[in-house]
Coordinates of C-alpha atoms in Angstrom, one line a residue:
X1 CA 78.1 42.0 -58.2
X2 CA 78.6 38.6 -59.7
X3 CA 81.8 38.0 -61.7
X4 CA 79.8 37.5 -65.0
X5 CA 78.0 40.8 -64.5
X6 CA 81.3 42.6 -63.6
X7 CA 82.9 41.3 -66.8
X8 CA 80.0 42.7 -68.9
X9 CA 80.1 46.0 -67.0
X10 CA 83.9 46.4 -67.3
X11 CA 83.9 45.3 -70.9
X12 CA 81.2 47.8 -71.8
X13 CA 83.1 50.6 -70.2
X14 CA 86.3 49.7 -72.0
X15 CA 84.6 49.3 -75.4
X16 CA 82.9 52.7 -74.9
X17 CA 86.2 54.4 -74.0
X18 CA 88.7 52.7 -76.3
X19 CA 86.7 51.0 -79.1
X20 CA 86.3 47.3 -79.7
X21 CA 89.5 46.7 -81.6
X22 CA 91.7 48.1 -78.8
X23 CA 90.2 45.9 -76.1
X24 CA 91.2 42.2 -75.7
X25 CA 90.0 39.7 -73.2
X26 CA 93.4 40.0 -71.5
X27 CA 92.9 43.7 -71.1
X28 CA 89.4 43.1 -69.6
X29 CA 90.8 40.5 -67.2
X30 CA 93.7 42.7 -66.2
X31 CA 91.3 45.7 -65.6
X32 CA 89.2 43.5 -63.4
X33 CA 92.1 41.9 -61.5
X34 CA 91.2 38.4 -62.5
X35 CA 92.9 35.7 -64.5
X36 CA 92.1 35.2 -68.2
X37 CA 91.0 31.6 -67.3
X38 CA 88.5 33.0 -64.8
X39 CA 87.1 35.2 -67.6
X40 CA 87.0 32.3 -70.0
X41 CA 85.0 30.3 -67.5
X42 CA 82.2 32.8 -68.1
X43 CA 82.7 33.9 -71.7
X44 CA 84.6 32.1 -74.4
X45 CA 86.2 35.2 -75.9
X46 CA 85.4 38.8 -76.8
X47 CA 82.8 37.9 -79.4
X48 CA 80.6 36.2 -76.8
X49 CA 80.8 39.3 -74.5
X50 CA 79.8 41.5 -77.4
X51 CA 76.9 39.2 -78.3
X52 CA 75.7 39.3 -74.8
X53 CA 75.8 43.1 -74.6
X54 CA 73.9 43.3 -77.9
X55 CA 71.2 41.0 -76.3
X56 CA 71.1 43.3 -73.3
X57 CA 70.4 46.3 -75.5
X58 CA 67.8 44.4 -77.5
X59 CA 66.0 43.4 -74.3
X60 CA 66.0 47.0 -73.2
X61 CA 64.6 48.1 -76.5
X62 CA 61.8 45.5 -76.2
X63 CA 60.9 46.9 -72.7
X64 CA 60.8 50.5 -74.1
X65 CA 58.6 49.3 -77.0
X66 CA 56.1 47.8 -74.5
X67 CA 56.1 50.9 -72.2
X68 CA 55.8 53.6 -74.9
X69 CA 52.0 53.5 -75.6
X70 CA 51.3 53.7 -71.8
X71 CA 53.8 56.4 -71.0
X72 CA 53.3 58.7 -74.0
X73 CA 49.8 60.3 -74.1
X74 CA 50.9 63.8 -75.2
X75 CA 53.8 65.3 -77.1
X76 CA 55.3 66.6 -73.9
X77 CA 55.6 63.0 -72.8
X78 CA 57.6 62.3 -76.0
X79 CA 60.5 64.4 -74.8
X80 CA 61.4 62.5 -71.6
X81 CA 60.8 59.2 -73.4
X82 CA 63.2 60.1 -76.2
X83 CA 65.7 61.1 -73.4
X84 CA 65.4 57.5 -72.2
X85 CA 66.0 56.1 -75.7
X86 CA 69.0 58.4 -76.3
X87 CA 70.5 57.6 -72.8
X88 CA 70.3 53.9 -73.8
X89 CA 72.1 54.6 -77.1
X90 CA 74.8 56.5 -75.2
X91 CA 75.2 53.8 -72.6
X92 CA 75.9 51.2 -75.4
X93 CA 77.6 53.8 -77.7
X94 CA 80.4 51.4 -78.7
X95 CA 77.9 49.5 -80.8
X96 CA 76.8 52.5 -82.8
X97 CA 80.3 53.7 -83.3
X98 CA 81.3 50.3 -84.7
X99 CA 78.2 49.1 -86.6
X100 CA 80.2 48.3 -89.8
X101 CA 82.8 46.3 -88.0
X102 CA 80.3 44.5 -85.9
X103 CA 78.3 43.6 -89.0
X104 CA 81.4 42.0 -90.4
X105 CA 82.1 39.9 -87.3
X106 CA 81.1 36.3 -86.8
X107 CA 77.6 35.2 -88.1
X108 CA 76.1 35.2 -84.6
X109 CA 77.0 38.9 -84.0
X110 CA 75.9 39.8 -87.5
X111 CA 72.5 38.2 -86.9
X112 CA 72.1 40.0 -83.6
X113 CA 73.0 43.4 -85.1
X114 CA 70.5 43.0 -87.9
X115 CA 67.8 41.9 -85.4
X116 CA 68.6 44.9 -83.2
X117 CA 68.4 47.4 -86.1
X118 CA 65.1 45.9 -87.3
X119 CA 63.7 46.2 -83.7
X120 CA 64.9 49.8 -83.5
X121 CA 63.3 50.5 -86.9
X122 CA 60.0 49.0 -85.7
X123 CA 60.2 51.1 -82.5
X124 CA 60.8 54.3 -84.5
X125 CA 57.8 53.5 -86.7
X126 CA 55.5 52.6 -83.8
X127 CA 56.4 55.7 -81.9
X128 CA 55.4 58.0 -84.8
X129 CA 52.2 56.0 -85.5
X130 CA 51.2 56.3 -81.9
X131 CA 51.7 60.1 -82.0
X132 CA 49.5 60.2 -85.2
X133 CA 46.8 58.1 -83.4
X134 CA 46.9 60.7 -80.5
X135 CA 46.3 63.5 -83.0
X136 CA 49.7 65.0 -82.2
X137 CA 51.4 64.3 -85.5
X138 CA 50.1 65.1 -89.0
X139 CA 51.9 62.9 -91.4
X140 CA 50.5 60.9 -94.4
X141 CA 51.0 57.2 -94.9
X142 CA 53.6 57.8 -97.6
X143 CA 55.7 60.2 -95.6
X144 CA 55.6 58.4 -92.3
X145 CA 58.0 55.5 -93.2
X146 CA 60.5 57.9 -94.6
X147 CA 60.4 60.1 -91.5
X148 CA 60.7 57.0 -89.3
X149 CA 63.8 55.8 -91.2
X150 CA 65.4 59.2 -91.1
X151 CA 64.9 59.4 -87.3
X152 CA 66.6 56.0 -87.0
X153 CA 69.4 57.0 -89.3
X154 CA 70.1 60.1 -87.2
X155 CA 69.8 58.1 -84.0
X156 CA 72.4 55.5 -85.2
X157 CA 74.9 58.1 -86.4
X158 CA 74.5 61.2 -84.2
X159 CA 77.0 60.1 -81.6
X160 CA 79.8 59.8 -84.1
X161 CA 78.9 63.2 -85.6
X162 CA 78.7 65.0 -82.3
X163 CA 82.0 63.6 -81.0
X164 CA 83.7 64.4 -84.3
X165 CA 82.6 68.0 -83.8
X166 CA 83.8 68.1 -80.2
X167 CA 85.1 65.1 -78.2
X168 CA 84.7 66.9 -74.9
X169 CA 80.9 66.6 -74.8
X170 CA 79.7 65.2 -71.5
X171 CA 77.3 62.3 -71.6
X172 CA 74.4 64.6 -70.5
X173 CA 75.2 67.0 -73.3
X174 CA 75.4 64.2 -75.9
X175 CA 72.0 62.9 -74.8
X176 CA 70.4 66.3 -74.9
X177 CA 71.9 67.1 -78.4
X178 CA 70.5 63.8 -79.7
X179 CA 67.0 64.4 -78.3
X180 CA 66.9 68.0 -79.7
X181 CA 68.0 66.8 -83.1
X182 CA 65.3 64.2 -83.3
X183 CA 62.7 66.7 -82.0
X184 CA 63.7 69.1 -84.7
X185 CA 62.9 66.5 -87.3
X186 CA 59.5 65.7 -85.9
X187 CA 58.6 69.4 -85.1
X188 CA 57.4 70.4 -88.6
X189 CA 54.8 67.6 -88.5
X190 CA 53.3 68.5 -85.2
X191 CA 49.6 69.5 -85.0
X192 CA 48.6 72.7 -83.2
X193 CA 47.7 70.8 -80.0
X194 CA 51.2 69.3 -79.8
X195 CA 53.2 72.5 -79.9
X196 CA 55.5 72.5 -76.9
X197 CA 55.3 75.4 -74.5
X198 CA 59.0 74.8 -73.7
X199 CA 60.6 75.2 -77.1
X200 CA 59.8 77.1 -80.3
X201 CA 61.3 76.2 -83.7
X202 CA 63.7 79.0 -83.3
X203 CA 64.8 77.7 -79.9
X204 CA 65.7 74.4 -81.5
X205 CA 67.7 76.1 -84.2
X206 CA 69.6 78.3 -81.8
X207 CA 70.7 75.4 -79.6
X208 CA 71.5 73.0 -82.4
X209 CA 73.2 75.3 -84.9
X210 CA 74.9 77.8 -82.8

């Protein structure tokens, strides 16, 4: 792996484990076993590393947006696709745990965060509209934007909520909890042809509440 890619990988791991404020470029360089000067050759400080990681996530969201209409042709396809989305959120979880702080960072990071949120908002809207076009979701034009925004709100904040309840969740458990929570919000709007043979409404309640 190239040094630049290693810096991004190690920084992401440290940000996820310790939070942005607790990680400096010196800590990143020490963790990697390289000099601060070597790190500075690739990135001019922590903000540039963070901005690059945000761009990485945004590119992944764009890829997901393009793949969604082809991969989801039934509601049962929606489950694994949502798993992909939640896995991506979990992989970059430091961002969603620090949105307020990041939004108050330098103007470049602030613009990138806003652009990312708008892209995620569009993805949420497009995903629901696609389910409606497939006849799997029954939701009027007035309710659809609200449902879309609520799904995004939960997506952005569910990691903080779950880890506040129990900080011993594994990554797999976090992803599953996030997917089930989103499915529970969509479930009341499903048409008869979209009802999952794998989960009933009571199954969702039992797993999420108990």
